[in-house]
XYZ file of C-alpha atoms in Angstrom:
690
model
C 142.922 101.735 75.603
C 140.445 104.392 77.122
C 137.619 102.831 75.713
C 138.158 100.030 77.992
C 138.520 102.488 81.113
C 135.005 103.487 81.294
C 133.901 99.742 80.687
C 135.875 99.102 82.718
C 133.891 101.684 84.912
C 130.332 100.049 84.348
C 130.608 96.555 84.608
C 132.289 97.250 87.827
C 129.538 99.357 89.015
C 126.987 97.185 87.242
C 128.087 94.267 88.711
C 128.376 95.924 92.130
C 125.036 96.295 91.508
C 101.832 121.014 118.908
C 103.765 122.031 121.652
C 101.781 125.627 123.972
C 100.461 128.528 122.773
C 101.996 131.772 121.052
C 105.377 132.379 121.890
C 105.861 134.993 124.233
C 106.774 138.256 122.699
C 105.274 137.501 119.347
C 102.889 139.746 117.976
C 99.637 137.688 117.596
C 98.597 139.271 115.068
C 100.430 137.634 112.926
C 99.550 134.076 114.556
C 96.280 133.818 112.699
C 97.616 133.696 109.128
C 99.385 131.063 110.837
C 98.187 127.175 110.028
C 96.932 125.468 113.314
C 99.372 122.306 112.232
C 102.472 123.961 112.657
C 104.315 123.099 115.709
C 105.371 126.550 117.794
C 108.627 126.461 120.104
C 110.289 129.073 121.589
C 111.872 130.068 118.591
C 109.906 130.342 116.299
C 107.332 128.051 114.454
C 108.301 124.284 112.790
C 107.983 123.742 109.154
C 104.901 122.008 108.385
C 106.610 118.899 106.897
C 103.635 117.286 103.985
C 103.186 113.984 103.561
C 107.037 112.052 102.048
C 104.911 110.527 99.160
C 103.773 113.544 97.026
C 104.587 116.983 95.732
C 104.168 119.514 98.150
C 100.930 120.516 98.182
C 99.995 123.581 101.015
C 97.292 123.325 103.098
C 94.251 124.733 103.189
C 94.108 128.561 103.512
C 92.367 130.500 106.457
C 89.806 132.451 105.849
C 91.442 136.193 106.743
C 90.185 138.798 108.579
C 90.842 141.729 106.067
C 91.313 144.279 109.119
C 94.035 141.898 110.791
C 95.303 141.074 107.072
C 95.938 144.732 106.571
C 97.414 145.830 110.068
C 99.778 142.838 110.010
C 101.364 143.778 106.140
C 101.021 147.398 105.862
C 101.824 147.886 109.879
C 105.492 148.325 108.847
C 108.154 150.101 107.410
C 107.956 148.648 104.586
C 106.453 150.072 100.913
C 102.404 149.453 101.189
C 100.426 147.100 99.126
C 97.524 148.182 99.241
C 96.292 146.972 95.696
C 96.917 143.440 97.047
C 95.808 143.495 100.064
C 92.515 145.382 98.870
C 92.080 142.456 96.096
C 92.339 139.691 98.154
C 90.467 140.951 101.071
C 87.467 141.783 99.237
C 87.281 138.882 98.078
C 87.013 137.110 101.493
C 84.234 140.080 102.530
C 81.729 138.905 99.740
C 82.616 135.508 100.181
C 83.851 134.306 96.742
C 86.838 132.736 95.369
C 89.615 134.336 94.176
C 90.501 134.470 89.729
C 94.004 133.429 89.645
C 94.636 135.073 86.414
C 92.995 138.506 88.612
C 95.244 137.790 91.592
C 98.723 137.127 89.331
C 97.903 140.639 87.468
C 97.023 142.139 90.532
C 100.514 141.359 92.244
C 102.102 141.858 88.979
C 101.097 145.509 89.339
C 101.529 145.860 92.728
C 105.255 144.499 92.518
C 106.320 145.645 89.337
C 105.128 150.104 90.200
C 107.771 149.195 93.425
C 110.662 149.193 91.092
C 109.553 150.986 88.201
C 112.587 153.045 87.657
C 114.933 150.939 89.820
C 115.361 147.616 88.069
C 119.219 148.392 87.464
C 119.836 149.493 90.727
C 121.060 147.249 94.049
C 117.755 146.289 95.095
C 116.607 147.677 98.689
C 115.413 146.247 101.175
C 113.058 147.494 101.147
C 111.639 147.084 98.245
C 112.589 143.243 98.875
C 110.481 142.786 101.874
C 107.092 144.346 100.090
C 107.828 141.907 97.357
C 108.097 139.202 99.669
C 105.056 140.716 101.742
C 102.973 140.226 98.901
C 104.548 136.714 97.489
C 103.653 135.347 100.860
C 100.055 136.356 100.476
C 99.798 134.930 97.399
C 101.284 131.872 98.461
C 98.780 131.449 100.881
C 95.952 132.252 98.832
C 97.252 130.221 95.460
C 97.933 127.281 94.116
C 102.349 126.008 93.724
C 101.108 126.308 90.234
C 99.392 129.900 89.569
C 102.456 130.687 91.799
C 104.884 129.488 89.970
C 102.990 131.715 87.000
C 103.688 134.743 88.792
C 106.959 134.035 89.028
C 108.317 133.247 85.982
C 106.529 136.677 84.979
C 108.095 138.970 87.464
C 112.027 137.172 86.767
C 110.857 138.397 82.528
C 109.868 141.723 84.048
C 112.971 141.815 85.152
C 112.428 141.914 88.837
C 115.661 142.092 90.637
C 114.668 139.142 93.224
C 113.820 136.886 90.497
C 115.578 138.014 86.973
C 117.888 135.451 85.201
C 118.752 134.545 81.446
C 115.751 131.902 80.989
C 112.734 132.066 83.021
C 110.499 129.510 82.128
C 113.090 126.935 82.087
C 114.016 128.088 85.915
C 111.041 128.153 86.980
C 108.892 125.838 85.574
C 110.759 123.758 83.233
C 113.972 121.581 84.137
C 115.246 123.612 86.877
C 112.077 123.124 89.282
C 112.383 125.596 91.458
C 108.672 127.768 91.119
C 107.358 125.493 93.220
C 110.006 125.082 95.587
C 109.613 129.025 95.884
C 106.280 128.420 96.022
C 106.170 125.834 99.453
C 108.868 128.383 100.879
C 106.532 131.905 100.384
C 103.482 129.875 102.116
C 106.211 128.834 104.764
C 107.696 131.791 105.298
C 106.698 134.314 108.492
C 107.355 138.107 109.573
C 107.457 136.640 113.592
C 110.078 134.396 112.248
C 112.080 137.264 110.824
C 112.498 135.154 107.506
C 111.850 138.330 104.925
C 113.714 140.452 106.809
C 116.974 137.229 106.551
C 115.915 136.053 103.100
C 115.903 139.434 101.593
C 119.527 140.441 103.399
C 120.724 136.624 101.650
C 119.812 137.686 98.347
C 121.241 140.703 98.364
C 119.142 143.544 99.196
C 120.711 146.423 101.797
C 119.117 144.403 104.963
C 121.038 145.090 108.331
C 122.179 142.205 109.686
C 120.137 140.533 112.167
C 121.356 139.315 115.707
C 122.554 135.806 116.692
C 119.880 133.972 118.938
C 121.037 133.193 122.356
C 120.951 129.787 123.214
C 118.944 128.579 126.305
C 120.263 125.567 126.833
C 118.507 123.981 129.106
C 115.164 123.249 127.213
C 117.645 121.040 125.115
C 119.716 119.144 127.123
C 121.055 118.560 130.926
C 123.853 120.510 132.906
C 127.394 118.303 132.003
C 128.821 116.260 134.239
C 131.406 118.390 136.527
C 134.643 116.567 135.728
C 133.848 115.595 131.799
C 137.491 113.594 130.812
C 137.886 111.956 127.404
C 139.137 108.088 128.282
C 142.025 107.184 128.517
C 144.128 105.392 125.146
C 144.736 101.663 124.473
C 147.287 102.347 122.371
C 147.167 100.168 119.868
C 145.375 101.792 116.936
C 143.010 100.975 113.590
C 142.593 102.866 109.974
C 139.972 105.623 109.051
C 140.037 106.933 105.463
C 138.430 110.118 105.047
C 137.031 111.231 101.326
C 134.859 113.908 100.746
C 134.164 115.843 97.668
C 134.441 113.415 94.999
C 132.011 115.161 91.867
C 131.873 113.072 89.889
C 131.347 114.098 86.263
C 130.094 111.760 83.845
C 129.508 113.545 81.636
C 133.398 113.958 80.951
C 135.048 113.953 77.146
C 137.863 112.905 76.452
C 139.567 114.994 73.753
C 137.042 117.369 72.866
C 137.896 120.816 73.184
C 136.252 121.703 76.945
C 136.817 118.245 78.062
C 134.692 118.501 81.362
C 131.247 120.093 80.188
C 130.058 122.496 82.929
C 128.830 125.399 81.846
C 131.556 128.415 82.018
C 134.174 125.714 82.984
C 136.972 125.306 80.628
C 138.723 122.060 80.594
C 141.392 120.833 78.261
C 139.883 117.013 78.634
C 143.784 115.493 77.627
C 143.733 112.983 79.853
C 141.672 109.923 81.708
C 142.111 111.230 84.427
C 141.111 115.156 84.619
C 142.412 118.130 84.364
C 142.439 121.436 87.518
C 139.117 122.542 85.580
C 137.282 119.791 85.859
C 135.743 117.882 87.927
C 136.543 114.349 89.013
C 136.084 112.388 85.949
C 135.120 108.550 86.241
C 139.140 107.037 86.169
C 139.817 109.588 88.595
C 137.437 108.263 90.985
C 138.072 104.749 90.580
C 141.756 105.744 90.706
C 141.473 107.617 93.644
C 139.423 104.575 95.653
C 142.331 101.651 94.425
C 144.994 104.563 95.256
C 143.528 103.386 99.204
C 144.754 99.647 99.164
C 148.500 100.470 97.447
C 149.420 102.909 100.146
C 147.716 100.875 103.348
C 146.985 98.256 103.764
C 143.942 97.129 104.034
C 142.927 94.924 106.257
C 143.982 97.226 108.899
C 141.586 99.769 107.486
C 137.836 99.292 109.901
C 135.414 101.660 107.875
C 135.467 104.793 106.008
C 133.946 108.644 106.190
C 132.282 110.591 103.138
C 131.625 114.218 104.184
C 129.569 114.425 100.644
C 129.349 116.349 97.175
C 129.063 113.316 95.145
C 126.987 114.622 92.354
C 128.888 117.071 89.750
C 128.092 121.539 90.344
C 126.304 121.179 86.834
C 123.321 123.892 85.791
C 119.951 122.504 87.675
C 119.093 123.283 83.836
C 121.147 119.958 82.656
C 120.126 118.075 85.440
C 117.804 116.191 86.978
C 116.402 114.030 90.232
C 117.928 111.117 88.180
C 120.431 111.594 87.283
C 121.444 112.890 90.820
C 120.629 109.243 92.141
C 122.805 107.691 88.723
C 125.560 110.108 89.677
C 124.866 108.655 93.533
C 124.615 105.551 93.415
C 127.997 104.763 90.578
C 130.295 106.395 94.027
C 128.321 104.511 96.624
C 128.789 100.944 94.376
C 132.504 101.666 93.258
C 132.926 101.840 97.061
C 131.001 98.995 97.521
C 133.313 97.342 95.101
C 136.794 98.406 95.843
C 136.646 98.998 99.534
C 137.324 95.222 100.675
C 139.749 93.812 102.913
C 139.488 89.609 104.771
C 136.152 90.634 106.409
C 134.558 91.179 103.672
C 133.690 95.222 102.540
C 134.570 97.814 104.242
C 132.132 99.975 105.511
C 131.617 103.576 104.565
C 129.321 105.778 106.304
C 128.810 108.749 104.271
C 126.160 112.313 104.581
C 125.442 114.568 101.894
C 126.593 117.469 100.196
C 124.924 120.602 98.830
C 124.809 119.526 95.617
C 123.313 116.064 96.221
C 119.760 116.538 95.572
C 117.957 118.576 92.587
C 117.494 121.403 92.414
C 120.838 121.617 94.049
C 121.456 123.401 97.800
C 117.276 123.131 98.185
C 116.794 119.427 100.477
C 113.790 119.915 102.279
C 111.114 117.294 103.589
C 110.419 116.772 99.760
C 113.560 115.168 98.652
C 112.882 112.145 100.257
C 113.219 110.618 96.711
C 116.722 110.474 97.557
C 116.671 110.223 101.409
C 114.858 106.871 100.244
C 116.821 105.942 97.531
C 120.384 106.461 99.377
C 118.862 104.661 102.379
C 117.771 101.479 100.861
C 121.460 101.615 98.624
C 123.372 102.148 102.315
C 120.988 99.621 103.864
C 121.818 96.697 100.912
C 125.593 97.561 100.833
C 125.395 96.498 104.856
C 127.148 99.732 105.621
C 123.860 100.764 107.587
C 121.591 98.992 110.130
C 117.403 98.858 109.916
C 117.843 101.632 112.440
C 119.451 103.645 110.390
C 118.030 103.357 107.392
C 115.107 104.283 109.397
C 116.662 107.486 110.786
C 117.927 108.524 107.190
C 114.364 108.571 106.102
C 112.821 110.180 109.107
C 115.313 112.598 109.802
C 115.933 113.918 106.080
C 118.835 111.693 105.503
C 120.479 112.234 109.492
C 121.094 108.926 110.984
C 123.172 107.337 113.452
C 125.184 103.751 113.454
C 125.328 102.332 116.965
C 128.773 100.491 117.416
C 129.593 98.863 113.956
C 130.505 95.180 113.678
C 133.520 94.870 115.718
C 133.330 98.476 116.807
C 131.945 98.325 120.466
C 131.568 101.438 122.008
C 131.475 103.953 119.523
C 129.027 105.748 117.532
C 129.521 107.148 114.276
C 126.559 110.613 113.786
C 125.805 111.556 110.592
C 124.690 114.664 109.745
C 122.425 116.944 106.474
C 123.905 120.097 107.023
C 122.408 121.093 103.828
C 119.675 122.322 106.685
C 122.240 125.120 108.280
C 123.980 125.902 104.205
C 123.290 129.578 103.571
C 122.077 128.786 99.791
C 119.379 126.257 100.711
C 116.122 128.961 100.597
C 114.530 126.319 103.113
C 116.626 127.626 105.968
C 114.646 131.385 105.369
C 111.679 129.451 106.645
C 111.312 129.808 110.440
C 114.661 131.568 110.829
C 114.763 132.695 114.170
C 114.656 128.290 115.016
C 118.132 127.199 115.676
C 116.944 123.625 114.656
C 113.718 123.800 112.246
C 113.559 120.614 110.824
C 115.028 118.683 114.218
C 118.403 117.530 113.134
C 119.963 119.426 115.744
C 117.987 117.646 118.207
C 118.430 113.811 117.003
C 121.855 114.917 117.356
C 121.442 115.818 120.852
C 119.444 113.184 121.822
C 121.886 110.515 120.081
C 124.554 112.285 122.200
C 122.739 112.249 125.784
C 122.387 108.580 124.801
C 126.116 107.459 123.533
C 127.331 109.571 127.350
C 124.618 106.995 129.650
C 126.722 103.972 127.829
C 130.302 105.221 128.065
C 130.214 105.038 124.011
C 132.623 107.838 122.196
C 130.975 109.223 119.102
C 132.368 110.979 115.343
C 130.413 113.079 114.154
C 130.285 113.725 110.102
C 128.447 115.962 107.863
C 129.153 118.226 104.647
C 129.185 122.035 105.307
C 130.903 122.700 108.306
C 129.442 125.105 111.047
C 132.664 127.511 111.204
C 136.549 128.440 110.051
C 135.217 131.455 107.483
C 134.244 129.970 105.068
C 130.526 132.222 105.411
C 128.761 128.936 103.980
C 126.889 127.913 107.343
C 123.758 130.240 108.679
C 124.399 131.369 112.145
C 121.087 130.177 114.439
C 121.893 126.693 113.902
C 125.622 126.778 114.194
C 125.167 128.773 117.719
C 123.065 126.324 118.722
C 125.719 123.276 117.603
C 128.744 125.251 119.281
C 126.374 124.582 122.440
C 125.705 121.073 121.705
C 129.790 120.146 120.662
C 130.927 121.895 124.264
C 128.622 120.564 126.662
C 129.706 116.503 125.178
C 133.518 116.999 124.981
C 136.219 115.987 125.360
C 134.184 112.839 127.514
C 131.622 111.545 124.635
C 132.717 113.711 120.895
C 135.398 112.035 119.618
C 135.895 113.903 116.854
C 134.150 116.119 114.127
C 134.616 116.327 110.250
C 133.486 118.195 107.318
C 134.213 118.774 103.893
C 133.028 121.283 101.525
C 135.770 123.421 101.038
C 138.307 121.279 98.842
C 140.900 122.586 100.896
C 142.487 120.535 104.085
C 141.395 122.649 106.375
C 141.557 121.948 110.562
C 139.042 124.174 112.867
C 139.216 123.707 116.670
C 136.090 124.574 118.707
C 136.575 126.352 122.680
C 134.749 126.080 125.702
C 132.516 129.412 126.599
C 134.286 132.047 128.173
C 132.210 133.282 131.857
C 130.330 135.672 130.854
C 128.616 134.014 128.434
C 125.660 133.224 130.464
C 123.439 136.122 131.397
C 119.522 136.156 131.422
C 119.202 132.928 130.687
C 120.744 132.077 127.828
C 123.813 131.348 126.449
C 125.536 134.322 124.232
C 128.072 131.578 121.883
C 129.790 134.031 120.191
C 131.691 135.092 123.867
C 134.620 131.520 123.823
C 137.611 131.327 126.154
C 140.598 130.437 123.361
C 142.600 128.689 126.165
C 140.640 126.063 126.820
C 140.337 123.625 123.326
C 137.462 121.555 123.460
C 136.988 119.706 120.066
C 138.664 119.465 116.024
C 136.643 119.551 113.043
C 138.930 117.629 110.501
C 138.162 119.301 107.128
C 138.470 116.839 104.214
C 140.122 117.842 101.465
C 138.787 116.770 97.755
C 138.938 114.455 95.287
C 138.162 117.064 92.499
C 140.840 119.041 91.433
C 138.632 121.856 89.803
C 134.815 123.748 90.537
C 136.491 125.305 93.257
C 137.308 128.656 94.432
C 141.153 127.359 93.367
C 142.324 124.418 91.603
C 143.650 121.875 93.887
C 145.217 118.327 93.891
C 143.189 115.376 94.189
C 143.999 113.752 97.909
C 142.093 111.783 101.011
C 143.179 111.276 104.397
C 144.444 108.460 106.196
C 143.676 108.353 110.208
C 145.784 106.382 112.894
C 142.730 106.111 115.868
C 142.988 104.181 118.971
C 140.418 100.896 119.118
C 139.106 101.989 122.516
C 138.733 105.727 123.197
C 138.126 106.470 119.100
C 141.249 109.330 119.163
C 143.039 110.166 116.527
C 146.839 109.556 117.092
C 148.012 110.149 113.912
C 146.715 111.325 110.534
C 148.531 111.942 106.387
C 146.784 113.493 103.387
C 147.932 111.009 100.200
C 147.407 113.173 97.317
C 148.144 113.379 93.138
C 149.742 115.674 91.497
C 147.492 116.249 88.479
C 149.750 118.228 86.955
C 151.549 115.254 86.018
C 148.683 113.586 84.437
C 148.763 112.383 80.080
C 148.012 110.252 77.873
C 150.263 107.774 78.635
C 149.472 107.144 82.412
C 147.436 103.642 81.880
C 146.763 103.915 85.708
C 147.637 105.696 88.584
C 149.532 102.517 90.298
C 152.471 104.845 91.893
C 151.336 107.755 91.302
C 149.528 108.450 95.346
C 151.885 110.115 97.701
C 152.195 111.026 100.545
C 151.785 114.679 100.804
C 152.329 115.233 105.208
C 152.438 113.406 108.144
C 150.688 115.974 110.224
C 152.692 115.122 113.797
C 155.793 115.812 111.241
C 154.662 118.615 109.111
C 153.413 120.503 112.960
C 155.133 119.179 115.866
C 158.703 120.510 114.297
C 160.839 119.692 117.824
C 158.976 116.394 118.667
C 157.560 117.466 121.598
C 154.660 115.396 121.886
C 154.518 111.293 122.742
C 154.109 109.232 119.625
C 150.841 108.060 121.104
C 149.169 111.267 122.921
C 146.250 112.329 120.644
C 145.801 114.695 117.845
C 142.797 116.475 119.997
C 141.834 120.357 120.108
C 144.724 120.751 122.671
C 147.081 119.349 120.585
C 145.707 121.335 117.618
C 145.767 124.392 119.650
C 149.275 124.201 120.851
C 150.969 123.499 117.529
C 149.173 125.379 114.998
C 146.507 127.602 116.303
C 148.910 128.961 118.389
C 151.915 129.139 116.540
C 150.756 130.003 113.566
C 150.906 133.329 113.913
C 154.716 133.583 115.114
C 156.169 130.436 113.819
C 156.869 131.390 109.878
C 157.684 127.424 109.115
C 153.956 126.198 110.468
C 152.246 128.668 108.652
C 154.020 128.109 104.940
C 153.462 123.772 106.003
C 149.491 124.994 107.073
C 148.952 126.971 103.183
C 150.968 124.590 101.339
C 148.773 121.354 102.886
C 145.651 123.705 102.122
C 145.872 123.182 98.633
C 148.193 119.563 98.769
C 151.134 121.700 97.161
C 149.255 123.132 94.126
C 150.576 126.349 92.478
C 148.681 128.826 93.443
C 149.821 130.414 89.733
C 146.852 128.640 88.682
C 144.054 130.057 89.281
C 143.574 131.513 93.531
C 143.178 135.157 94.539
C 143.662 134.501 98.147
C 146.075 135.519 100.673
C 145.802 132.688 102.128
C 147.052 130.917 98.557
C 149.261 133.493 97.983
C 152.444 134.598 100.297
C 150.515 134.879 103.922
C 153.233 136.844 106.302
C 151.886 139.826 107.182
C 150.704 139.797 111.616
C 147.221 141.316 110.194
C 147.049 138.515 107.568
C 148.524 135.089 109.685
C 145.697 136.845 112.579
C 142.955 136.114 110.399
C 143.825 132.900 109.317
C 144.177 132.060 113.435
C 140.768 134.002 113.498
C 139.508 130.981 110.424
C 140.470 127.986 113.180
C 138.878 129.233 115.745
C 136.266 129.983 114.449
C 133.618 126.971 115.132
C 130.523 129.581 114.449
C 129.459 130.980 111.045
C 129.006 134.275 113.174
C 132.147 134.110 114.277
C 133.715 132.317 110.932
C 132.026 135.821 109.863
C 134.325 138.169 111.440
C 136.807 136.946 110.693
C 136.200 137.291 107.126
C 136.890 141.363 106.874
C 137.340 142.517 103.194
C 139.757 138.678 103.572
C 139.236 137.487 99.339
C 139.390 133.847 100.478
C 137.425 131.446 98.357
C 133.538 131.021 100.301
C 133.411 127.248 98.935
C 132.100 125.472 96.397
């Protein structure tokens, strides 16, 4: 019977078969070594976007005047790297080509001199900055292959910036990180604080950089006066929200470890997985099947999936082919199982931080995956030709306007890898809040929808805030401005995943003093003016995150005119009850909670009142610090009733009853940006997300 479950999965999936001059205030010397193809913007420099086919090939390096190079690299508070500068400038003066071997040795000598005697100490900001300056110069003068060789050598010398256990495999083997880092170092620039930001990310003791102020007039037109959400029709339709499956295709029944994720021990005692493992094939199919068991599929008009299809295994045991294999399996399972009388239920998906290779490092060279998913989603008839073109053009982001039978709706999917803190490519052109154009694409689509009186759902993976510390401050500051500008009239709701928990976050209007000097300080918000809600969906996977959770998905009752959410339920499977005796999970998926019943304890609100920002602010954000029943319900709903004793060190998993703890939780719910989320963290050990 166990064999048949995997055979069934295999059969099922098979059958589914240059704009302007230098910015004001920018040191002109810095621009002398920036390639002319880069587009100059007030916030920084847009990255070079190479051909979507084939590997990255850097443009031919510019000939650099030695004086300028010396002034740029040495007129700084960083450690001087004269050995390397002299090496390259000597070659420039004499008109000679640069020897790769000589260059690598020169750089190694310079960098290792800086780290001598402090290899076991925490990497200092000064040390990190001088290393990155040197590597930027090397990347502009040497080939990606030579830079990769240099990184491997630095790793073997235990340079704190690169030291890992398996240097060759990590940087020049199956993980293939070396060529990507060569590209990153080529794109980095001091003028946009890239070195400083990257060193902070790598753990150096660099002081925190300020968040950019948003000059909103550069991005969108003023908000119309008396902007309001449309009226409801009082008729509802159904929508399903799934997230974070993390399919573990390597799960082995009866093995000592069960799941094969390095460092994670599973028991392998049943087909539907354990708390220590990611989603088994059987659990993945069971979650889809449960939707039709608890809700009539004819009521469901569409589904959303907010990212992370792929098992978060080490890059050393992953590949592009494996990523596409898991993506194909999951979407083909959706295609085969989510059907009603009118045919396939469309699934609108976004990419997660694990849905790439190397994982978390999505960039313009990830076109292999964008092209693959564009074609797959188009083949499944979930997106039209325009949206399919968007996926390829906008690095995984797209918009579907007026889906079949859904007049007046647009779904916009964002690739939040481009604000994810662990994506190293987000540290090139760091001070630009939209270096890849994703948010410009969002603004363009929202502007068109506003003119057409069209409501919009925004979906993505990594939340823009909430205190999980996984998003970058500059792009999420711009996103906050966008949400305020187009809410509540145009944006109906916003949906995230990533944390594996069932959570809510509220976006508020700006305070009066937030606009100054022609720019917006997005940290200044007015908590008396809620505008929109971020629905953070629970994960299907029970493990691999900072806590154990029961597999779950959400069901939304949605008004068919305003596309506002009228009610929501979460359904979960108690994985602790799973055993060898289970042939399937029929009858095992239970409604864990109903939003209205859980938070509107006295039935004050009308049953037709949307669960909008005002509703969640009234019944959750305002009460979580004063009403123990509300606080207890929220913490239990986050984890779907999973025992906190299994694996959780967060205060949110245990008894959060003190005023300080509850206020911190309220802060997270009210944090719409990475800056606000970071301010909530303090010394809390809450999980940062998977």
